[in-house]
Amino acid sequence: MLRKLELSTNEHAEMIDVTEKVRTYVKEEGLDHGAVIVYSPHTTAGITVNENADPNVQHDMLMRLDEVYPWEHEKYRHAEGNSASHLKASTMGTEQTIIVEQGELVLGTWQGIYFCEFDGPRPRTFYIKGLSDV
């Protein structure tokens, strides 16, 4: 079943750990074997899987994305002035697929699932869809 979740971001750019929300979905849906898709319907936010043990990893990722895609650039043409957010979201991607085995997310020891905000703060949504093995 498709589930829509809402969250509010607090910073202009941040990575919010949504791993437990995805685990809760897997348990509530009784998904034993298959996969889940975690999807962002936004053009200035994305979904990624990365380390969740050390918060400095998220800091470093956001810092480096700012260096690669600065907020202001003399050649940007997008009228809203948030071209950097679009570039960052496309770099992260809109979705991640995570395998589910024996009712558990198949993630590495240090991995977590993140909603990545690049144009906040604002209310956001994301979706989770379970795919069961037949």
mmCIF file of N, CA and C in Angstrom:
data_model
loop_
_atom_site.group_PDB
_atom_site.id
_atom_site.type_symbol
_atom_site.label_atom_id
_atom_site.label_comp_id
_atom_site.label_asym_id
_atom_site.label_seq_id
_atom_site.Cartn_x
_atom_site.Cartn_y
_atom_site.Cartn_z
ATOM 1 N N MET A 1 0.832 -1.173 0.000
ATOM 2 C CA MET A 1 0.000 0.000 0.000
ATOM 3 C C MET A 1 0.888 1.250 0.000
ATOM 4 N N LEU A 2 0.440 2.263 -0.704
ATOM 5 C CA LEU A 2 1.153 3.532 -0.758
ATOM 6 C C LEU A 2 0.833 4.343 0.495
ATOM 7 N N ARG A 3 1.875 4.880 1.124
ATOM 8 C CA ARG A 3 1.680 5.727 2.301
ATOM 9 C C ARG A 3 2.339 7.077 2.066
ATOM 10 N N LYS A 4 1.581 8.134 2.342
ATOM 11 C CA LYS A 4 2.087 9.507 2.247
ATOM 12 C C LYS A 4 2.414 9.979 3.663
ATOM 13 N N LEU A 5 3.633 10.467 3.855
ATOM 14 C CA LEU A 5 4.050 10.989 5.155
ATOM 15 C C LEU A 5 4.405 12.460 5.019
ATOM 16 N N GLU A 6 4.174 13.192 6.078
ATOM 17 C CA GLU A 6 4.479 14.619 6.087
ATOM 18 C C GLU A 6 5.560 14.901 7.114
ATOM 19 N N LEU A 7 6.375 15.895 6.820
ATOM 20 C CA LEU A 7 7.366 16.371 7.772
ATOM 21 C C LEU A 7 7.574 17.855 7.528
ATOM 22 N N SER A 8 8.143 18.510 8.504
ATOM 23 C CA SER A 8 8.490 19.926 8.372
ATOM 24 C C SER A 8 9.991 20.043 8.519
ATOM 25 N N THR A 9 10.594 20.720 7.564
ATOM 26 C CA THR A 9 12.031 20.937 7.657
ATOM 27 C C THR A 9 12.277 22.241 8.413
ATOM 28 N N ASN A 10 13.442 22.332 9.042
ATOM 29 C CA ASN A 10 13.752 23.475 9.896
ATOM 30 C C ASN A 10 14.875 24.351 9.368
ATOM 31 N N GLU A 11 15.604 23.849 8.391
ATOM 32 C CA GLU A 11 16.773 24.563 7.873
ATOM 33 C C GLU A 11 16.634 24.754 6.369
ATOM 34 N N HIS A 12 17.446 25.633 5.835
ATOM 35 C CA HIS A 12 17.479 25.821 4.389
ATOM 36 C C HIS A 12 17.912 24.528 3.693
ATOM 37 N N ALA A 13 18.939 23.887 4.259
ATOM 38 C CA ALA A 13 19.411 22.598 3.750
ATOM 39 C C ALA A 13 19.646 21.689 4.942
ATOM 40 N N GLU A 14 19.078 20.491 4.888
ATOM 41 C CA GLU A 14 19.271 19.526 5.965
ATOM 42 C C GLU A 14 18.930 18.128 5.479
ATOM 43 N N MET A 15 19.443 17.160 6.213
ATOM 44 C CA MET A 15 19.157 15.756 5.931
ATOM 45 C C MET A 15 18.436 15.188 7.149
ATOM 46 N N ILE A 16 17.204 14.736 6.941
ATOM 47 C CA ILE A 16 16.372 14.228 8.030
ATOM 48 C C ILE A 16 16.315 12.716 7.933
ATOM 49 N N ASP A 17 16.709 12.047 8.992
ATOM 50 C CA ASP A 17 16.699 10.583 9.038
ATOM 51 C C ASP A 17 15.252 10.088 9.124
ATOM 52 N N VAL A 18 14.802 9.367 8.106
ATOM 53 C CA VAL A 18 13.442 8.820 8.072
ATOM 54 C C VAL A 18 13.451 7.294 8.155
ATOM 55 N N THR A 19 14.580 6.720 8.552
ATOM 56 C CA THR A 19 14.719 5.264 8.593
ATOM 57 C C THR A 19 13.650 4.619 9.460
ATOM 58 N N GLU A 20 13.406 5.160 10.644
ATOM 59 C CA GLU A 20 12.421 4.552 11.550
ATOM 60 C C GLU A 20 11.010 4.638 10.985
ATOM 61 N N LYS A 21 10.709 5.702 10.264
ATOM 62 C CA LYS A 21 9.392 5.808 9.626
ATOM 63 C C LYS A 21 9.223 4.702 8.574
ATOM 64 N N VAL A 22 10.295 4.393 7.859
ATOM 65 C CA VAL A 22 10.237 3.334 6.852
ATOM 66 C C VAL A 22 10.138 1.974 7.538
ATOM 67 N N ARG A 23 10.881 1.762 8.618
ATOM 68 C CA ARG A 23 10.784 0.502 9.383
ATOM 69 C C ARG A 23 9.374 0.299 9.919
ATOM 70 N N THR A 24 8.780 1.357 10.440
ATOM 71 C CA THR A 24 7.409 1.284 10.956
ATOM 72 C C THR A 24 6.444 0.880 9.845
ATOM 73 N N TYR A 25 6.604 1.465 8.672
ATOM 74 C CA TYR A 25 5.769 1.105 7.524
ATOM 75 C C TYR A 25 5.894 -0.391 7.231
ATOM 76 N N VAL A 26 7.117 -0.910 7.170
ATOM 77 C CA VAL A 26 7.347 -2.322 6.853
ATOM 78 C C VAL A 26 6.634 -3.214 7.863
ATOM 79 N N LYS A 27 6.737 -2.867 9.141
ATOM 80 C CA LYS A 27 6.087 -3.669 10.182
ATOM 81 C C LYS A 27 4.570 -3.566 10.101
ATOM 82 N N GLU A 28 4.044 -2.358 9.958
ATOM 83 C CA GLU A 28 2.598 -2.157 9.899
ATOM 84 C C GLU A 28 1.974 -2.817 8.680
ATOM 85 N N GLU A 29 2.695 -2.861 7.581
ATOM 86 C CA GLU A 29 2.181 -3.485 6.362
ATOM 87 C C GLU A 29 2.420 -4.992 6.350
ATOM 88 N N GLY A 30 3.194 -5.495 7.293
ATOM 89 C CA GLY A 30 3.488 -6.934 7.334
ATOM 90 C C GLY A 30 4.303 -7.387 6.133
ATOM 91 N N LEU A 31 5.172 -6.535 5.666
ATOM 92 C CA LEU A 31 6.001 -6.846 4.501
ATOM 93 C C LEU A 31 7.166 -7.726 4.938
ATOM 94 N N ASP A 32 7.151 -8.987 4.538
ATOM 95 C CA ASP A 32 8.193 -9.933 4.955
ATOM 96 C C ASP A 32 9.359 -10.009 3.971
ATOM 97 N N HIS A 33 9.042 -10.072 2.680
ATOM 98 C CA HIS A 33 10.067 -10.226 1.642
ATOM 99 C C HIS A 33 9.676 -9.341 0.459
ATOM 100 N N GLY A 34 10.613 -8.547 -0.006
ATOM 101 C CA GLY A 34 10.342 -7.666 -1.136
ATOM 102 C C GLY A 34 11.231 -6.449 -1.082
ATOM 103 N N ALA A 35 10.613 -5.287 -1.213
ATOM 104 C CA ALA A 35 11.358 -4.033 -1.198
ATOM 105 C C ALA A 35 10.411 -2.894 -0.867
ATOM 106 N N VAL A 36 10.984 -1.772 -0.474
ATOM 107 C CA VAL A 36 10.226 -0.540 -0.317
ATOM 108 C C VAL A 36 10.874 0.530 -1.178
ATOM 109 N N ILE A 37 10.029 1.359 -1.743
ATOM 110 C CA ILE A 37 10.490 2.534 -2.471
ATOM 111 C C ILE A 37 10.168 3.740 -1.602
ATOM 112 N N VAL A 38 11.152 4.585 -1.381
ATOM 113 C CA VAL A 38 10.964 5.830 -0.647
ATOM 114 C C VAL A 38 11.162 6.947 -1.667
ATOM 115 N N TYR A 39 10.133 7.788 -1.840
ATOM 116 C CA TYR A 39 10.087 8.727 -2.961
ATOM 117 C C TYR A 39 9.742 10.141 -2.502
ATOM 118 N N SER A 40 10.448 11.122 -3.038
ATOM 119 C CA SER A 40 10.156 12.535 -2.807
ATOM 120 C C SER A 40 9.526 13.132 -4.068
ATOM 121 N N PRO A 41 8.338 13.742 -3.946
ATOM 122 C CA PRO A 41 7.694 14.343 -5.113
ATOM 123 C C PRO A 41 8.117 15.802 -5.355
ATOM 124 N N HIS A 42 9.215 16.223 -4.767
ATOM 125 C CA HIS A 42 9.631 17.626 -4.839
ATOM 126 C C HIS A 42 10.827 17.805 -5.778
ATOM 127 N N THR A 43 10.889 18.952 -6.436
ATOM 128 C CA THR A 43 12.011 19.235 -7.331
ATOM 129 C C THR A 43 13.196 19.858 -6.607
ATOM 130 N N THR A 44 13.017 20.192 -5.328
ATOM 131 C CA THR A 44 14.114 20.786 -4.562
ATOM 132 C C THR A 44 14.403 19.994 -3.281
ATOM 133 N N ALA A 45 14.065 18.719 -3.302
ATOM 134 C CA ALA A 45 14.368 17.815 -2.182
ATOM 135 C C ALA A 45 14.586 16.423 -2.758
ATOM 136 N N GLY A 46 15.344 15.609 -2.054
ATOM 137 C CA GLY A 46 15.632 14.271 -2.557
ATOM 138 C C GLY A 46 15.653 13.243 -1.441
ATOM 139 N N ILE A 47 15.984 12.017 -1.817
ATOM 140 C CA ILE A 47 16.085 10.888 -0.893
ATOM 141 C C ILE A 47 17.448 10.224 -1.124
ATOM 142 N N THR A 48 18.142 9.905 -0.047
ATOM 143 C CA THR A 48 19.400 9.186 -0.178
ATOM 144 C C THR A 48 19.564 8.197 0.961
ATOM 145 N N VAL A 49 20.489 7.260 0.769
ATOM 146 C CA VAL A 49 20.910 6.331 1.815
ATOM 147 C C VAL A 49 22.377 6.632 2.079
ATOM 148 N N ASN A 50 22.691 6.859 3.370
ATOM 149 C CA ASN A 50 24.078 7.125 3.713
ATOM 150 C C ASN A 50 24.282 6.860 5.190
ATOM 151 N N GLU A 51 25.470 7.173 5.676
ATOM 152 C CA GLU A 51 25.821 6.886 7.070
ATOM 153 C C GLU A 51 24.926 7.637 8.042
ATOM 154 N N ASN A 52 24.500 6.919 9.108
ATOM 155 C CA ASN A 52 23.708 7.584 10.139
ATOM 156 C C ASN A 52 24.338 7.472 11.526
ATOM 157 N N ALA A 53 25.590 7.073 11.612
ATOM 158 C CA ALA A 53 26.257 6.955 12.909
ATOM 159 C C ALA A 53 26.916 8.267 13.328
ATOM 160 N N ASP A 54 27.453 9.003 12.387
ATOM 161 C CA ASP A 54 28.178 10.231 12.683
ATOM 162 C C ASP A 54 27.499 11.395 11.962
ATOM 163 N N PRO A 55 26.889 12.335 12.698
ATOM 164 C CA PRO A 55 26.198 13.460 12.054
ATOM 165 C C PRO A 55 27.117 14.353 11.235
ATOM 166 N N ASN A 56 28.426 14.241 11.446
ATOM 167 C CA ASN A 56 29.356 15.023 10.644
ATOM 168 C C ASN A 56 29.324 14.621 9.177
ATOM 169 N N VAL A 57 28.889 13.392 8.891
ATOM 170 C CA VAL A 57 28.772 12.964 7.493
ATOM 171 C C VAL A 57 27.732 13.822 6.780
ATOM 172 N N GLN A 58 26.574 14.023 7.398
ATOM 173 C CA GLN A 58 25.544 14.865 6.781
ATOM 174 C C GLN A 58 26.056 16.300 6.622
ATOM 175 N N HIS A 59 26.724 16.808 7.637
ATOM 176 C CA HIS A 59 27.307 18.144 7.555
ATOM 177 C C HIS A 59 28.250 18.248 6.360
ATOM 178 N N ASP A 60 29.150 17.256 6.244
ATOM 179 C CA ASP A 60 30.144 17.280 5.168
ATOM 180 C C ASP A 60 29.481 17.169 3.794
ATOM 181 N N MET A 61 28.456 16.343 3.684
ATOM 182 C CA MET A 61 27.763 16.208 2.405
ATOM 183 C C MET A 61 27.099 17.527 2.007
ATOM 184 N N LEU A 62 26.380 18.136 2.954
ATOM 185 C CA LEU A 62 25.715 19.402 2.648
ATOM 186 C C LEU A 62 26.723 20.502 2.337
ATOM 187 N N MET A 63 27.840 20.521 3.063
ATOM 188 C CA MET A 63 28.885 21.509 2.810
ATOM 189 C C MET A 63 29.437 21.362 1.390
ATOM 190 N N ARG A 64 29.718 20.120 1.019
ATOM 191 C CA ARG A 64 30.307 19.882 -0.307
ATOM 192 C C ARG A 64 29.305 20.183 -1.424
ATOM 193 N N LEU A 65 28.040 19.848 -1.207
ATOM 194 C CA LEU A 65 27.020 20.198 -2.204
ATOM 195 C C LEU A 65 26.936 21.715 -2.374
ATOM 196 N N ASP A 66 27.069 22.458 -1.272
ATOM 197 C CA ASP A 66 27.081 23.923 -1.362
ATOM 198 C C ASP A 66 28.274 24.425 -2.162
ATOM 199 N N GLU A 67 29.410 23.746 -2.022
ATOM 200 C CA GLU A 67 30.596 24.145 -2.774
ATOM 201 C C GLU A 67 30.435 23.855 -4.266
ATOM 202 N N VAL A 68 29.850 22.706 -4.580
ATOM 203 C CA VAL A 68 29.656 22.319 -5.984
ATOM 204 C C VAL A 68 28.548 23.150 -6.627
ATOM 205 N N TYR A 69 27.464 23.372 -5.862
ATOM 206 C CA TYR A 69 26.299 24.117 -6.354
ATOM 207 C C TYR A 69 26.052 25.315 -5.441
ATOM 208 N N PRO A 70 26.792 26.403 -5.614
ATOM 209 C CA PRO A 70 26.593 27.574 -4.749
ATOM 210 C C PRO A 70 25.197 28.165 -4.939
ATOM 211 N N TRP A 71 24.681 28.753 -3.870
ATOM 212 C CA TRP A 71 23.331 29.313 -3.913
ATOM 213 C C TRP A 71 23.234 30.421 -4.961
ATOM 214 N N GLU A 72 24.269 31.220 -5.069
ATOM 215 C CA GLU A 72 24.261 32.294 -6.067
ATOM 216 C C GLU A 72 25.359 32.048 -7.090
ATOM 217 N N HIS A 73 25.001 32.246 -8.344
ATOM 218 C CA HIS A 73 25.961 32.112 -9.438
ATOM 219 C C HIS A 73 25.514 33.057 -10.547
ATOM 220 N N GLU A 74 26.441 33.797 -11.108
ATOM 221 C CA GLU A 74 26.082 34.814 -12.104
ATOM 222 C C GLU A 74 25.449 34.246 -13.372
ATOM 223 N N LYS A 75 25.617 32.947 -13.624
ATOM 224 C CA LYS A 75 25.056 32.366 -14.848
ATOM 225 C C LYS A 75 23.725 31.645 -14.631
ATOM 226 N N TYR A 76 23.260 31.531 -13.383
ATOM 227 C CA TYR A 76 21.937 30.930 -13.145
ATOM 228 C C TYR A 76 20.873 31.793 -13.814
ATOM 229 N N ARG A 77 19.846 31.142 -14.397
ATOM 230 C CA ARG A 77 18.802 31.871 -15.092
ATOM 231 C C ARG A 77 17.408 31.629 -14.525
ATOM 232 N N HIS A 78 17.250 30.639 -13.664
ATOM 233 C CA HIS A 78 15.934 30.300 -13.114
ATOM 234 C C HIS A 78 15.372 31.484 -12.321
ATOM 235 N N ALA A 79 14.153 31.911 -12.660
ATOM 236 C CA ALA A 79 13.558 33.127 -12.095
ATOM 237 C C ALA A 79 13.339 33.044 -10.584
ATOM 238 N N GLU A 80 13.096 31.858 -10.036
ATOM 239 C CA GLU A 80 12.843 31.739 -8.595
ATOM 240 C C GLU A 80 14.107 31.904 -7.762
ATOM 241 N N GLY A 81 15.273 31.806 -8.384
ATOM 242 C CA GLY A 81 16.515 31.996 -7.659
ATOM 243 C C GLY A 81 16.969 30.803 -6.840
ATOM 244 N N ASN A 82 16.416 29.626 -7.113
ATOM 245 C CA ASN A 82 16.801 28.438 -6.341
ATOM 246 C C ASN A 82 17.370 27.327 -7.230
ATOM 247 N N SER A 83 18.119 27.722 -8.230
ATOM 248 C CA SER A 83 18.726 26.737 -9.135
ATOM 249 C C SER A 83 19.594 25.740 -8.391
ATOM 250 N N ALA A 84 20.315 26.194 -7.374
ATOM 251 C CA ALA A 84 21.174 25.290 -6.603
ATOM 252 C C ALA A 84 20.365 24.166 -5.971
ATOM 253 N N SER A 85 19.168 24.472 -5.485
ATOM 254 C CA SER A 85 18.317 23.437 -4.867
ATOM 255 C C SER A 85 17.920 22.374 -5.881
ATOM 256 N N HIS A 86 17.590 22.803 -7.080
ATOM 257 C CA HIS A 86 17.215 21.850 -8.137
ATOM 258 C C HIS A 86 18.399 20.955 -8.499
ATOM 259 N N LEU A 87 19.570 21.539 -8.598
ATOM 260 C CA LEU A 87 20.766 20.765 -8.931
ATOM 261 C C LEU A 87 21.087 19.746 -7.840
ATOM 262 N N LYS A 88 20.999 20.165 -6.586
ATOM 263 C CA LYS A 88 21.276 19.260 -5.462
ATOM 264 C C LYS A 88 20.267 18.128 -5.412
ATOM 265 N N ALA A 89 18.987 18.440 -5.617
ATOM 266 C CA ALA A 89 17.948 17.408 -5.587
ATOM 267 C C ALA A 89 18.160 16.391 -6.707
ATOM 268 N N SER A 90 18.527 16.871 -7.886
ATOM 269 C CA SER A 90 18.791 15.937 -8.989
ATOM 270 C C SER A 90 20.015 15.078 -8.711
ATOM 271 N N THR A 91 21.002 15.642 -8.038
ATOM 272 C CA THR A 91 22.191 14.871 -7.680
ATOM 273 C C THR A 91 21.838 13.761 -6.693
ATOM 274 N N MET A 92 21.039 14.059 -5.695
ATOM 275 C CA MET A 92 20.609 13.043 -4.712
ATOM 276 C C MET A 92 19.645 12.045 -5.328
ATOM 277 N N GLY A 93 18.748 12.520 -6.149
ATOM 278 C CA GLY A 93 17.729 11.656 -6.741
ATOM 279 C C GLY A 93 16.423 11.742 -5.976
ATOM 280 N N THR A 94 15.361 11.319 -6.632
ATOM 281 C CA THR A 94 14.026 11.431 -6.037
ATOM 282 C C THR A 94 13.618 10.224 -5.216
ATOM 283 N N GLU A 95 14.322 9.093 -5.389
ATOM 284 C CA GLU A 95 13.883 7.890 -4.667
ATOM 285 C C GLU A 95 15.027 6.946 -4.375
ATOM 286 N N GLN A 96 14.759 6.057 -3.419
ATOM 287 C CA GLN A 96 15.663 4.959 -3.092
ATOM 288 C C GLN A 96 14.817 3.697 -2.941
ATOM 289 N N THR A 97 15.360 2.585 -3.381
ATOM 290 C CA THR A 97 14.721 1.280 -3.211
ATOM 291 C C THR A 97 15.551 0.477 -2.220
ATOM 292 N N ILE A 98 14.875 -0.021 -1.184
ATOM 293 C CA ILE A 98 15.562 -0.766 -0.136
ATOM 294 C C ILE A 98 14.949 -2.162 -0.050
ATOM 295 N N ILE A 99 15.791 -3.180 -0.088
ATOM 296 C CA ILE A 99 15.335 -4.569 0.007
ATOM 297 C C ILE A 99 14.799 -4.827 1.407
ATOM 298 N N VAL A 100 13.738 -5.653 1.475
ATOM 299 C CA VAL A 100 13.183 -6.108 2.747
ATOM 300 C C VAL A 100 13.290 -7.625 2.774
ATOM 301 N N GLU A 101 13.876 -8.150 3.845
ATOM 302 C CA GLU A 101 14.026 -9.601 4.000
ATOM 303 C C GLU A 101 13.668 -9.960 5.444
ATOM 304 N N GLN A 102 12.796 -10.928 5.595
ATOM 305 C CA GLN A 102 12.324 -11.373 6.911
ATOM 306 C C GLN A 102 11.805 -10.197 7.739
ATOM 307 N N GLY A 103 11.078 -9.299 7.075
ATOM 308 C CA GLY A 103 10.452 -8.166 7.756
ATOM 309 C C GLY A 103 11.385 -7.056 8.175
ATOM 310 N N GLU A 104 12.626 -7.091 7.716
ATOM 311 C CA GLU A 104 13.619 -6.074 8.093
ATOM 312 C C GLU A 104 14.202 -5.394 6.858
ATOM 313 N N LEU A 105 14.493 -4.108 6.999
ATOM 314 C CA LEU A 105 15.192 -3.395 5.933
ATOM 315 C C LEU A 105 16.603 -3.956 5.807
ATOM 316 N N VAL A 106 17.037 -4.184 4.577
ATOM 317 C CA VAL A 106 18.397 -4.654 4.350
ATOM 318 C C VAL A 106 19.264 -3.411 4.134
ATOM 319 N N LEU A 107 19.813 -2.933 5.258
ATOM 320 C CA LEU A 107 20.698 -1.775 5.253
ATOM 321 C C LEU A 107 22.017 -2.181 5.893
ATOM 322 N N GLY A 108 23.080 -1.530 5.500
ATOM 323 C CA GLY A 108 24.368 -1.770 6.128
ATOM 324 C C GLY A 108 24.355 -1.259 7.561
ATOM 325 N N THR A 109 25.324 -1.691 8.328
ATOM 326 C CA THR A 109 25.409 -1.356 9.750
ATOM 327 C C THR A 109 25.277 0.139 10.004
ATOM 328 N N TRP A 110 25.885 0.951 9.166
ATOM 329 C CA TRP A 110 25.920 2.394 9.410
ATOM 330 C C TRP A 110 24.951 3.168 8.529
ATOM 331 N N GLN A 111 24.109 2.483 7.758
ATOM 332 C CA GLN A 111 23.253 3.181 6.804
ATOM 333 C C GLN A 111 21.918 3.624 7.393
ATOM 334 N N GLY A 112 21.462 4.764 6.914
ATOM 335 C CA GLY A 112 20.141 5.288 7.220
ATOM 336 C C GLY A 112 19.543 5.876 5.954
ATOM 337 N N ILE A 113 18.233 6.103 5.983
ATOM 338 C CA ILE A 113 17.506 6.675 4.844
ATOM 339 C C ILE A 113 17.214 8.133 5.191
ATOM 340 N N TYR A 114 17.540 9.027 4.278
ATOM 341 C CA TYR A 114 17.419 10.456 4.544
ATOM 342 C C TYR A 114 16.530 11.170 3.537
ATOM 343 N N PHE A 115 15.672 12.046 4.071
ATOM 344 C CA PHE A 115 14.982 13.040 3.265
ATOM 345 C C PHE A 115 15.913 14.247 3.239
ATOM 346 N N CYS A 116 16.266 14.700 2.044
ATOM 347 C CA CYS A 116 17.245 15.774 1.883
ATOM 348 C C CYS A 116 16.551 17.056 1.433
ATOM 349 N N GLU A 117 16.529 18.036 2.305
ATOM 350 C CA GLU A 117 15.929 19.343 2.021
ATOM 351 C C GLU A 117 16.991 20.283 1.483
ATOM 352 N N PHE A 118 16.660 20.982 0.372
ATOM 353 C CA PHE A 118 17.596 21.927 -0.213
ATOM 354 C C PHE A 118 17.000 23.318 -0.430
ATOM 355 N N ASP A 119 15.746 23.528 -0.020
ATOM 356 C CA ASP A 119 15.092 24.816 -0.248
ATOM 357 C C ASP A 119 14.102 25.116 0.868
ATOM 358 N N GLY A 120 14.510 24.857 2.092
ATOM 359 C CA GLY A 120 13.613 25.017 3.232
ATOM 360 C C GLY A 120 13.853 26.329 3.947
ATOM 361 N N PRO A 121 13.267 26.421 5.132
ATOM 362 C CA PRO A 121 12.378 25.434 5.745
ATOM 363 C C PRO A 121 10.976 25.515 5.152
ATOM 364 N N ARG A 122 10.312 24.342 5.163
ATOM 365 C CA ARG A 122 8.943 24.276 4.643
ATOM 366 C C ARG A 122 8.329 22.918 4.966
ATOM 367 N N PRO A 123 7.006 22.810 4.861
ATOM 368 C CA PRO A 123 6.366 21.495 5.003
ATOM 369 C C PRO A 123 6.651 20.663 3.760
ATOM 370 N N ARG A 124 6.890 19.388 3.960
ATOM 371 C CA ARG A 124 7.210 18.480 2.856
ATOM 372 C C ARG A 124 6.430 17.181 3.008
ATOM 373 N N THR A 125 6.384 16.436 1.921
ATOM 374 C CA THR A 125 5.800 15.093 1.943
ATOM 375 C C THR A 125 6.784 14.136 1.286
ATOM 376 N N PHE A 126 6.642 12.861 1.641
ATOM 377 C CA PHE A 126 7.337 11.816 0.906
ATOM 378 C C PHE A 126 6.463 10.581 0.961
ATOM 379 N N TYR A 127 6.741 9.641 0.077
ATOM 380 C CA TYR A 127 5.916 8.449 -0.047
ATOM 381 C C TYR A 127 6.742 7.193 0.189
ATOM 382 N N ILE A 128 6.058 6.179 0.720
ATOM 383 C CA ILE A 128 6.651 4.851 0.854
ATOM 384 C C ILE A 128 5.701 3.865 0.189
ATOM 385 N N LYS A 129 6.261 2.995 -0.626
ATOM 386 C CA LYS A 129 5.477 1.973 -1.325
ATOM 387 C C LYS A 129 6.172 0.639 -1.145
ATOM 388 N N GLY A 130 5.466 -0.345 -0.617
ATOM 389 C CA GLY A 130 6.010 -1.681 -0.450
ATOM 390 C C GLY A 130 5.750 -2.546 -1.656
ATOM 391 N N LEU A 131 6.721 -3.364 -2.000
ATOM 392 C CA LEU A 131 6.614 -4.301 -3.096
ATOM 393 C C LEU A 131 6.906 -5.694 -2.515
ATOM 394 N N SER A 132 5.923 -6.553 -2.561
ATOM 395 C CA SER A 132 6.063 -7.865 -1.961
ATOM 396 C C SER A 132 6.491 -8.894 -3.008
ATOM 397 N N ASP A 133 7.418 -9.801 -2.609
ATOM 398 C CA ASP A 133 7.751 -10.932 -3.486
ATOM 399 C C ASP A 133 6.524 -11.805 -3.665
ATOM 400 N N VAL A 134 6.361 -12.311 -4.843
ATOM 401 C CA VAL A 134 5.216 -13.196 -5.113
ATOM 402 C C VAL A 134 5.670 -14.635 -5.002
#
